[in-house]
XYZ file of C-alpha atoms in Angstrom:
55
model
C 191.761 154.487 83.269
C 190.421 151.605 85.305
C 191.639 148.028 85.157
C 188.317 147.053 83.591
C 188.476 149.684 80.824
C 192.097 148.715 80.092
C 191.142 145.033 79.791
C 188.298 145.883 77.407
C 190.620 147.776 75.041
C 193.410 145.228 74.619
C 192.950 142.051 72.583
C 194.921 138.813 72.455
C 196.658 138.486 69.094
C 198.966 135.505 69.707
C 199.556 132.884 72.391
C 202.832 130.984 72.154
C 203.790 128.000 74.347
C 206.908 125.862 74.369
C 207.400 122.235 75.427
C 208.430 123.352 78.932
C 204.972 124.952 79.412
C 206.306 128.516 79.406
C 204.092 130.930 77.517
C 204.126 134.341 75.896
C 200.868 136.160 75.228
C 200.878 139.070 72.791
C 198.138 141.705 72.931
C 197.190 144.520 70.560
C 197.044 147.772 72.525
C 194.210 149.611 70.674
C 196.645 152.565 70.452
C 196.886 152.932 74.241
C 200.681 152.875 73.853
C 200.864 154.350 70.341
C 200.369 151.021 68.544
C 202.909 148.944 70.453
C 202.337 145.338 71.514
C 201.924 144.206 75.102
C 203.749 140.966 75.878
C 203.063 138.899 79.008
C 205.301 135.906 79.834
C 205.121 133.168 82.429
C 204.319 129.546 83.134
C 201.678 127.570 85.019
C 204.266 126.770 87.695
C 205.686 130.284 88.200
C 202.635 132.309 87.174
C 203.115 135.631 85.392
C 206.808 136.501 85.236
C 206.946 139.664 83.133
C 204.935 142.159 81.113
C 206.479 144.496 78.569
C 205.505 147.008 75.927
C 207.305 146.196 72.673
C 207.652 147.605 69.212
């Protein structure tokens, strides 16, 4: 699977930000990981900090 085909299959389901500008983005996985969610966390200052498969 290429990066491009991966990006086409996932979809943003929720974007959460707190007052400190940290964010968590939740993506539906289109069953790539058996229906789990992909969570990406970070901040504008630090950039992307983590990515996990949850659920």
